[in-house]
mmCIF file of C-alpha atoms (C1' of nucleotides) in Angstrom:
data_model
loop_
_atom_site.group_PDB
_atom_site.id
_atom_site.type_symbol
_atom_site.label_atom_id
_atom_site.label_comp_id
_atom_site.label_asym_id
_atom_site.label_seq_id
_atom_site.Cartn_x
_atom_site.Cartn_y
_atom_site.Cartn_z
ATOM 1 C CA UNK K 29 0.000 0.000 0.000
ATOM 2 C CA UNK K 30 1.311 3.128 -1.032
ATOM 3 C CA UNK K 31 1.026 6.162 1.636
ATOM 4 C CA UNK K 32 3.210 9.390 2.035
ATOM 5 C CA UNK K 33 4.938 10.069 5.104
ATOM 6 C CA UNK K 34 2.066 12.748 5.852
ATOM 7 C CA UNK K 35 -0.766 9.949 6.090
ATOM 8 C CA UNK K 36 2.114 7.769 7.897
ATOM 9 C CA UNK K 37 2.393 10.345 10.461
ATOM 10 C CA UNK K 38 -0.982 10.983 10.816
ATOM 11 C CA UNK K 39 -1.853 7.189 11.278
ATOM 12 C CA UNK K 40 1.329 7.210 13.679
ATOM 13 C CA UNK K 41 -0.241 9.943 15.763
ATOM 14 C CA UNK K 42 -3.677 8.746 16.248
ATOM 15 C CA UNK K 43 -2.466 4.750 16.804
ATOM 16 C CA UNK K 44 -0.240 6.942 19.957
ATOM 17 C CA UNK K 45 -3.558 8.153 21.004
ATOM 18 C CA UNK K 46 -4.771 4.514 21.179
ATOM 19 C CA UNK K 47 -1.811 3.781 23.140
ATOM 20 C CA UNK K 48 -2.762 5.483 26.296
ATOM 21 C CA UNK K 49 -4.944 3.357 29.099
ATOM 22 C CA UNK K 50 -7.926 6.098 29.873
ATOM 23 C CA UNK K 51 -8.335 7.057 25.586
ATOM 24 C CA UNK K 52 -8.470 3.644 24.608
ATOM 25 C CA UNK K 53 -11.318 2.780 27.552
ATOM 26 C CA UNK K 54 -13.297 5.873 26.891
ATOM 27 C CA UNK K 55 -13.239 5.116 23.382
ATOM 28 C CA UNK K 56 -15.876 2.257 22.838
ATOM 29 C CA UNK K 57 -18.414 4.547 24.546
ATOM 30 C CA UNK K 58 -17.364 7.828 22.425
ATOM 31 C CA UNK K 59 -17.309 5.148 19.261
ATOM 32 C CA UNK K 60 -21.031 4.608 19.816
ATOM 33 C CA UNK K 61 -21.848 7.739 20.360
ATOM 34 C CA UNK K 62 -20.464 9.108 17.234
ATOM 35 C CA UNK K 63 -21.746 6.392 15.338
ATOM 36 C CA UNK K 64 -25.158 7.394 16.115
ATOM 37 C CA UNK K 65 -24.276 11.009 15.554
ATOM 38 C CA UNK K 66 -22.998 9.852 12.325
ATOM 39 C CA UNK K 67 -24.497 6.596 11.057
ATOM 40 C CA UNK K 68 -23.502 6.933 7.365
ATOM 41 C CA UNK K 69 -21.008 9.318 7.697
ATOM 42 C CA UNK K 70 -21.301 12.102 5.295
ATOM 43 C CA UNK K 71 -18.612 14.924 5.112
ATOM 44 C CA UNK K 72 -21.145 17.260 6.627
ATOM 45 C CA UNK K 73 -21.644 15.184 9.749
ATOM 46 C CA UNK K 74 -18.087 14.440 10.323
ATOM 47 C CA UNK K 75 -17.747 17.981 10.255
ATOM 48 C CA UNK K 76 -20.144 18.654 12.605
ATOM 49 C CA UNK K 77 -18.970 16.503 15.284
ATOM 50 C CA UNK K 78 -17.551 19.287 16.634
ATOM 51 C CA UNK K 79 -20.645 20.564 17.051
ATOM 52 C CA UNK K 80 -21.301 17.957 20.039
ATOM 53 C CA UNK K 81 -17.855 17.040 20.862
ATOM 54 C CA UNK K 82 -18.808 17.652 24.525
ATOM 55 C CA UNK K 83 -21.595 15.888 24.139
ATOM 56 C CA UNK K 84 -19.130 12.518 23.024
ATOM 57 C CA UNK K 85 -16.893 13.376 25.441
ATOM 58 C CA UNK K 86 -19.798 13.304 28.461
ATOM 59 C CA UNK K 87 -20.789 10.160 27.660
ATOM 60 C CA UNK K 88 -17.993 8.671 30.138
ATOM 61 C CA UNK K 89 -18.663 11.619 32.728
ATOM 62 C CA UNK K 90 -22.063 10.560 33.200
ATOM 63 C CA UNK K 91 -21.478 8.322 36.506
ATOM 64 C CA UNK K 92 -22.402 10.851 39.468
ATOM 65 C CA UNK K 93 -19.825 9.272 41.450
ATOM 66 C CA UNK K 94 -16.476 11.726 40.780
ATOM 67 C CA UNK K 95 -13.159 9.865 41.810
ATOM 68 C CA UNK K 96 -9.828 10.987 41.454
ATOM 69 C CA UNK K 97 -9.080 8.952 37.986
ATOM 70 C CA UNK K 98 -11.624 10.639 36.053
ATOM 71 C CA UNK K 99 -10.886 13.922 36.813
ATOM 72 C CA UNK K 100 -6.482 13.127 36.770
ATOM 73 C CA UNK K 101 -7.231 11.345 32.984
ATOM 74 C CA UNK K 102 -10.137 13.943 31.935
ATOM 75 C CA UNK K 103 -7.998 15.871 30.386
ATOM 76 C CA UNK K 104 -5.317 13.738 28.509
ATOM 77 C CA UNK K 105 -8.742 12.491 26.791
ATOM 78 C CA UNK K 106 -9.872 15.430 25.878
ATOM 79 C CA UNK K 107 -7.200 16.506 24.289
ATOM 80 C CA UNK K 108 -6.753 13.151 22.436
ATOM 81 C CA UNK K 109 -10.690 13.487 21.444
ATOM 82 C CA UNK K 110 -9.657 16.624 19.719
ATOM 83 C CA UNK K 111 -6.587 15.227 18.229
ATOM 84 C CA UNK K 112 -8.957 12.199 17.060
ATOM 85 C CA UNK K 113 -11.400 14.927 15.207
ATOM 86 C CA UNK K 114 -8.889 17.060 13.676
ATOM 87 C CA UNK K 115 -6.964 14.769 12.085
ATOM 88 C CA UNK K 116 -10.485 13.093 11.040
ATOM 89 C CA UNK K 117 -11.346 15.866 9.300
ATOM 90 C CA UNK K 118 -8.478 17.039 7.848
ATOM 91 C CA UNK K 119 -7.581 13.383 5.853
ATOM 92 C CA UNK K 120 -6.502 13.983 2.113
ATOM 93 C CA UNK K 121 -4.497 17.460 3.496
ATOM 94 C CA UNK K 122 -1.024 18.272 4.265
ATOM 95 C CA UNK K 123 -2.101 19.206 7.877
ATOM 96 C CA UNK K 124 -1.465 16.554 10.870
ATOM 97 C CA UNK K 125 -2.223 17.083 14.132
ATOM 98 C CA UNK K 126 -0.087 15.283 16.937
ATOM 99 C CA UNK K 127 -0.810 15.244 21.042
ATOM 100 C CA UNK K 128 2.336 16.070 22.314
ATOM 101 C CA UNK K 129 5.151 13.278 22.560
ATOM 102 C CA UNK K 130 8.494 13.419 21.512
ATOM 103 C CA UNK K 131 8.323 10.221 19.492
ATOM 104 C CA UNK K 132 6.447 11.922 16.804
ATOM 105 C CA UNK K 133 7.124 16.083 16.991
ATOM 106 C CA UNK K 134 9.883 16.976 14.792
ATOM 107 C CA UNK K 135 13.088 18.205 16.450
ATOM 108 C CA UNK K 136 13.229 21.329 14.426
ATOM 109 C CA UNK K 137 9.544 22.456 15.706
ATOM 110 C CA UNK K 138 10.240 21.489 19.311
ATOM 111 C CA UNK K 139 13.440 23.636 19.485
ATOM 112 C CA UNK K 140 11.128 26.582 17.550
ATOM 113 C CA UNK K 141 8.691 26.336 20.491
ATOM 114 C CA UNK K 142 11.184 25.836 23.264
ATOM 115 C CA UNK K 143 10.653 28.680 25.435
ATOM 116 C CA UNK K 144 14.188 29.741 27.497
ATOM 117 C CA UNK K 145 13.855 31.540 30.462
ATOM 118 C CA UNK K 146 17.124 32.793 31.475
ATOM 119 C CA UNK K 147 18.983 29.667 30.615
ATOM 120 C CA UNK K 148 16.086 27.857 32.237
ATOM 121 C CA UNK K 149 14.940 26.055 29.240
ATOM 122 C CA UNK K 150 11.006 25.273 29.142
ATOM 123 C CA UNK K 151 9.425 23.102 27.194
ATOM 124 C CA UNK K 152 6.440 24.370 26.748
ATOM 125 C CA UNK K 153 4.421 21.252 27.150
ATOM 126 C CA UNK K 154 1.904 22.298 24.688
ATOM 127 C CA UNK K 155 -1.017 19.694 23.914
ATOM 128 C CA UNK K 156 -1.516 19.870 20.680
ATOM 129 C CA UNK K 157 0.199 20.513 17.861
ATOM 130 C CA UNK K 158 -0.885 21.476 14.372
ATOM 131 C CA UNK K 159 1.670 20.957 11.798
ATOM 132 C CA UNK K 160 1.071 21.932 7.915
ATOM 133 C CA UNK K 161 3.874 20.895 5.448
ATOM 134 C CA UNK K 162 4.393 22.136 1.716
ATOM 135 C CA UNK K 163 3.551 21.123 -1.342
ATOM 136 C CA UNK K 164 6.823 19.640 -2.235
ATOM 137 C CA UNK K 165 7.460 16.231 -4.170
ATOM 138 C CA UNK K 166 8.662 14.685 -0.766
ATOM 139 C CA UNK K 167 5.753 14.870 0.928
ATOM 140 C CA UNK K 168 3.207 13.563 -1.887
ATOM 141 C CA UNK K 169 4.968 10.429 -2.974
ATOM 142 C CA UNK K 170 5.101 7.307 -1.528
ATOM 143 C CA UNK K 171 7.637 7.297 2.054
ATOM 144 C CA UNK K 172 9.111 4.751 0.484
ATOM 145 C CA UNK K 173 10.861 6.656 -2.058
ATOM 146 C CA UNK K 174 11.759 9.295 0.142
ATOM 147 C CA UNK K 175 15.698 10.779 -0.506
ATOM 148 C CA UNK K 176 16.403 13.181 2.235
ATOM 149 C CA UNK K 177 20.142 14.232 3.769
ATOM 150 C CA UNK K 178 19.964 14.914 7.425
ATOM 151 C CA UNK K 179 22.401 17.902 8.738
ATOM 152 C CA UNK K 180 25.188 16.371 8.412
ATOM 153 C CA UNK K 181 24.408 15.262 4.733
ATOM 154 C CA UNK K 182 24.350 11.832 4.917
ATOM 155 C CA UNK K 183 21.493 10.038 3.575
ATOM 156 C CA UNK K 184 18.787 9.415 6.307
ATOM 157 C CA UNK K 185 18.130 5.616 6.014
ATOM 158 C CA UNK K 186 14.197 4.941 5.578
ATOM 159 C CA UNK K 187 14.166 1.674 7.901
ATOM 160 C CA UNK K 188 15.322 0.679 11.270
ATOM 161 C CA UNK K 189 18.687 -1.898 10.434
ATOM 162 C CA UNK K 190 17.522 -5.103 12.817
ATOM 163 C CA UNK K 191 13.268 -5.217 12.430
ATOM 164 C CA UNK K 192 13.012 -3.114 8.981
ATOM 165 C CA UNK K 193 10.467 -0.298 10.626
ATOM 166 C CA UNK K 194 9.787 2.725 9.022
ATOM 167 C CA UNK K 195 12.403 5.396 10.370
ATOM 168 C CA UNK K 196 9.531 8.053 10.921
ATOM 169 C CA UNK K 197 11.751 10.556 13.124
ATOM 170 C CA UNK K 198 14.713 10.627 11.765
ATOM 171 C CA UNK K 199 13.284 11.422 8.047
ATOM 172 C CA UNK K 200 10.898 14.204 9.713
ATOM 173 C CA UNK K 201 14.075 15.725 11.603
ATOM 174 C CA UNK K 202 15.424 15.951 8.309
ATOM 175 C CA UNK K 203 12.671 16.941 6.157
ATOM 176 C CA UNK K 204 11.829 19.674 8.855
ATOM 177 C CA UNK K 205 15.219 21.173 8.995
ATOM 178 C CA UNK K 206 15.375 21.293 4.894
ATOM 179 C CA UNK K 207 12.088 22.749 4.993
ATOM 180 C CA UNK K 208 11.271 24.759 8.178
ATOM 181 C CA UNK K 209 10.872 27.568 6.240
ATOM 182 C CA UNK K 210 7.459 26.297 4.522
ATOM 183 C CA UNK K 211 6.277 24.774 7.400
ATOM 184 C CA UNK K 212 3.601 25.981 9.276
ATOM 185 C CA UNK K 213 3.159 25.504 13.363
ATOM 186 C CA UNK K 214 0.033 25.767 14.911
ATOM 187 C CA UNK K 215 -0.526 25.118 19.201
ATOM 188 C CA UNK K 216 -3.349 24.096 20.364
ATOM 189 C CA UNK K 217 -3.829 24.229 24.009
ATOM 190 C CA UNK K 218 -5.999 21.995 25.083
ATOM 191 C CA UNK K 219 -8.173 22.726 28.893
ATOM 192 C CA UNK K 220 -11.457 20.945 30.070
ATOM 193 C CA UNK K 221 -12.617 23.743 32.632
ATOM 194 C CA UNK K 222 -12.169 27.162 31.351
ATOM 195 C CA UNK K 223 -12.975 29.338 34.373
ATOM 196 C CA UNK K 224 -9.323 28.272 36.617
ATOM 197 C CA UNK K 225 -7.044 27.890 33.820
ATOM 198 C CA UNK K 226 -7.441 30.795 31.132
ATOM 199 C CA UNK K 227 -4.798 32.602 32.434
ATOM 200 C CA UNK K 228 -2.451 29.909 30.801
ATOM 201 C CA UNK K 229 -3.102 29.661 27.325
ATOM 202 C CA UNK K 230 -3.412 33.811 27.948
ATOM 203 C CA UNK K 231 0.026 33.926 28.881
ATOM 204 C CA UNK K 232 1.763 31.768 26.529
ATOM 205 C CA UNK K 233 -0.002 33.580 23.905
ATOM 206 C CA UNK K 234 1.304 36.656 25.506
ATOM 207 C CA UNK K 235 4.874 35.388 25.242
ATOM 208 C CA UNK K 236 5.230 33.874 21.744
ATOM 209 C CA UNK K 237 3.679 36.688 20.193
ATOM 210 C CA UNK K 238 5.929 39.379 21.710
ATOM 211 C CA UNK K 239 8.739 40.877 19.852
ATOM 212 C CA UNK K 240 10.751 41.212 22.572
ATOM 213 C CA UNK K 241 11.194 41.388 26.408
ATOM 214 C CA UNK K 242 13.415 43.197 28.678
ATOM 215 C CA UNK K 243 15.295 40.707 29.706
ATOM 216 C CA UNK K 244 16.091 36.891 29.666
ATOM 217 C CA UNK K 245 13.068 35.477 27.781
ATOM 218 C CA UNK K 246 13.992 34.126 24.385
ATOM 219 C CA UNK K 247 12.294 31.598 22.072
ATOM 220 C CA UNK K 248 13.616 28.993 20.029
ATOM 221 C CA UNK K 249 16.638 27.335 19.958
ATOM 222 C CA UNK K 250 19.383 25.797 17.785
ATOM 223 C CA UNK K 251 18.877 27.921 15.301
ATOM 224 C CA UNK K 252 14.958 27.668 14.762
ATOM 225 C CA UNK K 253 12.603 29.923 15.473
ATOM 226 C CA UNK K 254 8.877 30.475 15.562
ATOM 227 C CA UNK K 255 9.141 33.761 13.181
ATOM 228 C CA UNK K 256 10.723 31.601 10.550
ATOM 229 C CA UNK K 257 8.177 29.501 10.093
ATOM 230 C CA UNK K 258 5.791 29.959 7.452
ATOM 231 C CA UNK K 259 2.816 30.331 9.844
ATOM 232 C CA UNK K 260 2.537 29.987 13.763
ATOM 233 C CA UNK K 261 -0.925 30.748 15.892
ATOM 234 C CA UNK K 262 -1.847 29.612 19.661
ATOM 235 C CA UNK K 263 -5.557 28.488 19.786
ATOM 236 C CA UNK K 264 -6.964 27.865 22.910
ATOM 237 C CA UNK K 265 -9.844 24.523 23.245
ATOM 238 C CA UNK K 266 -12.169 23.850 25.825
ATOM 239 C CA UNK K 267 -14.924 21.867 26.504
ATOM 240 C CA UNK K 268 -15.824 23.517 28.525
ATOM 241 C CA UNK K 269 -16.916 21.520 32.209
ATOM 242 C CA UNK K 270 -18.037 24.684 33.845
ATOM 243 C CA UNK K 271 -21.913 25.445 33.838
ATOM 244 C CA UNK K 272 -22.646 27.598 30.363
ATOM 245 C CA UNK K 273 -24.978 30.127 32.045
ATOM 246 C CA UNK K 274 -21.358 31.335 34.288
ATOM 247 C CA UNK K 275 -19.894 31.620 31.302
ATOM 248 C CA UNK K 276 -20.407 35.623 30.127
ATOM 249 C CA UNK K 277 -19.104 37.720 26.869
ATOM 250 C CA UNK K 278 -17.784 39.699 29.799
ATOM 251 C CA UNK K 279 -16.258 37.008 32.265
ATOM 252 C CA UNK K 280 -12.993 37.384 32.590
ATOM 253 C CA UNK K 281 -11.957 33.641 31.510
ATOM 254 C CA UNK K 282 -13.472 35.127 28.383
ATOM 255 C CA UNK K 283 -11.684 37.934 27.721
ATOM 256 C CA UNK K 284 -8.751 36.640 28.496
ATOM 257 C CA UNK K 285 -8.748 34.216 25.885
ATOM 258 C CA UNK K 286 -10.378 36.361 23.630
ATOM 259 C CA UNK K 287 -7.373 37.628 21.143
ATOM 260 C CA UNK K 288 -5.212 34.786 21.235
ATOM 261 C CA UNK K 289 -3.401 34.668 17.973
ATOM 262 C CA UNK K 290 -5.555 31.336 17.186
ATOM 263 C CA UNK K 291 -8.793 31.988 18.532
ATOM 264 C CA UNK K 292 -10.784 30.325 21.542
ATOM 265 C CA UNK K 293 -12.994 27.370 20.290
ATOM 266 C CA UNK K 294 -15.157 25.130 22.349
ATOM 267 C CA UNK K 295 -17.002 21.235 22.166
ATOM 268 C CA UNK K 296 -20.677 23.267 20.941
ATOM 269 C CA UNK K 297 -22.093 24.958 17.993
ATOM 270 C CA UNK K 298 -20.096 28.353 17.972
ATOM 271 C CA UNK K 299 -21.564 31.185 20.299
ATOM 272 C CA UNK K 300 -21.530 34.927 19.289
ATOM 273 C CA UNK K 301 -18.896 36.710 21.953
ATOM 274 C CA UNK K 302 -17.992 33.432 23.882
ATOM 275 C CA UNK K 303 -16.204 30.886 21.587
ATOM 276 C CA UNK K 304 -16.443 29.501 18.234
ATOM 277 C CA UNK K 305 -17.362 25.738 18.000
ATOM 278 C CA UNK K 306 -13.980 23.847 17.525
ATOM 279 C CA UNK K 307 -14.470 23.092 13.663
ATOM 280 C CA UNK K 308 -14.305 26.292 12.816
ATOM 281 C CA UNK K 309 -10.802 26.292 13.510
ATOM 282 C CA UNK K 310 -9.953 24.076 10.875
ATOM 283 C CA UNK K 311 -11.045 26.607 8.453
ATOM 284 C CA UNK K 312 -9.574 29.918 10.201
ATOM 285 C CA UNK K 313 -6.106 28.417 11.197
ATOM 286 C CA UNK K 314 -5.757 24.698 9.156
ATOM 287 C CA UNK K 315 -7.191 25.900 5.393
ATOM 288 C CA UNK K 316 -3.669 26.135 3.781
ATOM 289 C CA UNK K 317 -2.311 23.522 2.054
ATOM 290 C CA UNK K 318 -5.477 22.621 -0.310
ATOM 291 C CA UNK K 319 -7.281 25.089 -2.660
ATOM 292 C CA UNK K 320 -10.202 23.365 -1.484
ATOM 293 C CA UNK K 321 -12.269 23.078 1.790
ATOM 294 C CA UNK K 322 -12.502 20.431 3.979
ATOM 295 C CA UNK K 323 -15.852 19.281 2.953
ATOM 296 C CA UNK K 324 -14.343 18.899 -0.191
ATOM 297 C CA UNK K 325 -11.149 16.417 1.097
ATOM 298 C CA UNK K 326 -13.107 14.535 3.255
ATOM 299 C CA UNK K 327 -15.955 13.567 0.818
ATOM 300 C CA UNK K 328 -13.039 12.793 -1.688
ATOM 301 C CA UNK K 329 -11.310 10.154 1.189
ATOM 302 C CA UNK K 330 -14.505 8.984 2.991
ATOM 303 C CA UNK K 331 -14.993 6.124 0.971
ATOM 304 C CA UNK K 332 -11.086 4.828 2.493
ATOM 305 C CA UNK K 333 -12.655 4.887 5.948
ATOM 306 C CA UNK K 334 -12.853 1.064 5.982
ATOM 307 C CA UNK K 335 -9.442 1.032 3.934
ATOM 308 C CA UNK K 336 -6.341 3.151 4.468
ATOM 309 C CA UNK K 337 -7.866 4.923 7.825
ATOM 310 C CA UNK K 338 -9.243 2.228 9.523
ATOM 311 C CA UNK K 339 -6.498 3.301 12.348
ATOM 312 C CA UNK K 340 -9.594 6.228 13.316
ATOM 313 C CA UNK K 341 -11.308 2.966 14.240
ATOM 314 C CA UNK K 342 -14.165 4.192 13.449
ATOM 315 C CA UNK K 343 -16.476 1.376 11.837
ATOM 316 C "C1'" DG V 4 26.038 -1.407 17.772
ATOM 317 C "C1'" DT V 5 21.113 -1.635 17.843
ATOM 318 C "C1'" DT V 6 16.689 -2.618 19.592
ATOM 319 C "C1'" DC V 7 13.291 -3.957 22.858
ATOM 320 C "C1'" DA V 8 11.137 -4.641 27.345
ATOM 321 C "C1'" DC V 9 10.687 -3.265 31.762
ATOM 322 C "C1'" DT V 10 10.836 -0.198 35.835
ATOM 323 C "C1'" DA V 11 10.959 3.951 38.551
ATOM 324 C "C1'" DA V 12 10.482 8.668 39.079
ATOM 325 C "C1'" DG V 13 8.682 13.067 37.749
ATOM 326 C "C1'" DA V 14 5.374 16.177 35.894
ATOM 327 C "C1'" DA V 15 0.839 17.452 34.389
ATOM 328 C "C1'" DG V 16 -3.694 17.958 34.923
ATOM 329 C "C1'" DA V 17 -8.729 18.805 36.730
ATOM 330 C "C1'" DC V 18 -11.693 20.073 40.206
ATOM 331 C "C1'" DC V 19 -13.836 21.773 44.373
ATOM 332 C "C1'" DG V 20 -14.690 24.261 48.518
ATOM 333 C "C1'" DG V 21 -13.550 28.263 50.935
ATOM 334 C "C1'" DT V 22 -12.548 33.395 50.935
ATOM 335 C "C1'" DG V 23 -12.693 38.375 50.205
ATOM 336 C "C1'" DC X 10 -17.288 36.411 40.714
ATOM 337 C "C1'" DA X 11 -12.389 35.613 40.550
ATOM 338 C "C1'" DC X 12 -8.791 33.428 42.917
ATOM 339 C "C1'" DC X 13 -6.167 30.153 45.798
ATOM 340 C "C1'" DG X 14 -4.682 25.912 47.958
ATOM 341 C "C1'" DG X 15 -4.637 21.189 48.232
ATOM 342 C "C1'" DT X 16 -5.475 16.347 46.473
ATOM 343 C "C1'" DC X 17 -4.609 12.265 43.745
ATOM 344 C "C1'" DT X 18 -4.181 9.631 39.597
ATOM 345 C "C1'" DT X 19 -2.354 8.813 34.944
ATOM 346 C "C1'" DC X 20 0.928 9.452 31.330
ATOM 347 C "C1'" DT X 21 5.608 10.246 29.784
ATOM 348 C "C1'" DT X 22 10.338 9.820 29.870
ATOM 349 C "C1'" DA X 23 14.790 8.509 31.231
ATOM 350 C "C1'" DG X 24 17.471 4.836 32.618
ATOM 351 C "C1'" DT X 25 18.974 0.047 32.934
ATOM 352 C "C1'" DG X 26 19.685 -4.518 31.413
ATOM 353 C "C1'" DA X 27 19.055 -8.276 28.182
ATOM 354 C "C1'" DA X 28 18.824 -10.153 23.581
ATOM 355 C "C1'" DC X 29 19.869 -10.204 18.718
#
DNA sequence: GTTCACTAAGAAGACCGGTG
DNA sequence: CACCGGTCTTCTTAGTGAAC
């Protein structure tokens, strides 16, 4: 079967989500939930999952009895439930989107984010992240026949020597470095309540979209940086848990997330002042890469759902 | 030299009740 | 209504040793 290393990564990253104990128990409940909110799926309904991704993700928050697990591995799902959806509906693009694990993020981008305070250095930790990659012959054609020089200009083997796996890191380290330039980097922060932790997305937004600080903050390292990327925005995703009617255009959790370079998106149909439902990002912050929507690309690769993405295990 | 399996330690994360 | 402090579990990662 033929795949580029774009579809490779993306099946990588969502088999990673599978590979974590509290996504991979929620999921048969989510599964028939979003089978019945999508019996046939169409490209219109997959799209508007995101509609009721709150709705899936209460589904295993329904038991009135609250213990410690649920709330401690709350949030690692939700995040991976968003993961799950974006990548669902952005299939057929040059956009992946990865939960956070070193395994599968590109060195170059992780030293772009990398945060140093003083010569503290901070990984940033971010949840999500977005990655769009160019329209260049090495990233349409089968991984296979990928010919890529690492940094030090030897030839990056595809395959592991002993077992014969598919080298994904070390070809993305190099294909990143060669191309940082025409890559784009989107964060998505990730939070289940919004009313404690807006501050946080609030101030990382704050610092990687400031020009400069008085002293001892940089960003980046080795050489790569977030203004040399093609593209970089902070978006900000919640589900939220808090009860809607505390939730004001005026709260302050509101505001504060309210001009973050990426926009402030939520599990629910989009709300005028408040937050914009979560597929709406894919339009304002993933579009590039296709000259076409996403309704387009996903009604063009739904009939592989039982095929080449069966990894979404979603039939 | 490379890879895998396993273990231990560290960090992250959500949530709730109390307070001014 | 915003903020703070405290709790507890899960996931990730680094490290070690064994096998090929």
């Amino acid at each position: 079967m033929s795949q580029n290393i774009i579809e490779y990564l993306r099946e990588s990253s969502i088999n990673n989500l599978f590979s974590a104990n509290g996504f991979n128990t929620a999921w048969p409940t989510w599964k028939t939930k979003i089978n019945s909110l999508a019996p046939t799926p169409t490209q219109h309904q997959i799209l508007a999952l995101g509609d009721s991704l709150k709705e899936i993700f209460y589904t295993t928050n329904m038991s009135s009895s609250r213990s410690q697990s649920d709330v401690s591995g709350g949030g690692a799902n939700w995040e991976a439930l968003v993961c799950w959806y974006l990548n669902l509906c952005l299939i057929g693009r040059r956009t992946v989107v990865i939960k956070h694990s070193k395994k599968l993020i590109p060195e170059p981008i992780s030293n772009a984010i990398t945060v140093n305070y003083g010569s503290f250095i901070s990984n940033t930790e971010s949840d999500l992240i977005a990655l769009t990659f160019p329209n260049k012959a090495n990233y349409t054609i089968d991984k296979e026949s990928i010919c890529i020089s690492d940094t030090n200009g030897t030839t990056v083997p595809l395959h592991k020597i002993k077992n014969s796996k598919y080298n994904l890191l070390p070809v993305l380290n190099a294909l990143a470095a060669e191309d940082f330039k025409e890559i784009e980097i989107h964060i998505i922060q990730c939070k289940t309540n919004w009313n404690d932790n807006a501050q946080i997305p609030m101030l990382w937004d704050m610092i990687y979209s400031a020009k400069a600080f008085r002293s001892g903050i940089t960003i980046g390292r080795e050489g790569y940086s977030i203004v040399d990327a093609k593209a970089f925005t902070y978006s900000f995703v919640t589900v939220p848990t808090v009860k809607l009617d505390k939730i004001a255009s005026t709260s302050v959790a509101v505001q504060r997330v309210r001009n973050i370079t990426g926009g402030n998106y939520w599990g629910l149909p989009t709300k005028s002042g408040i937050a914009s439902s979560i597929k709406e990002m894919l339009d304002r912050n993933l579009r590039t890469g296709e000259t076409v929507n996403h309704l387009s690309t996903i009604k063009n690769e739904i009939s592989k759902l039982s095929a080449d993405y069966t990894y979404f295990r979603l039939l």
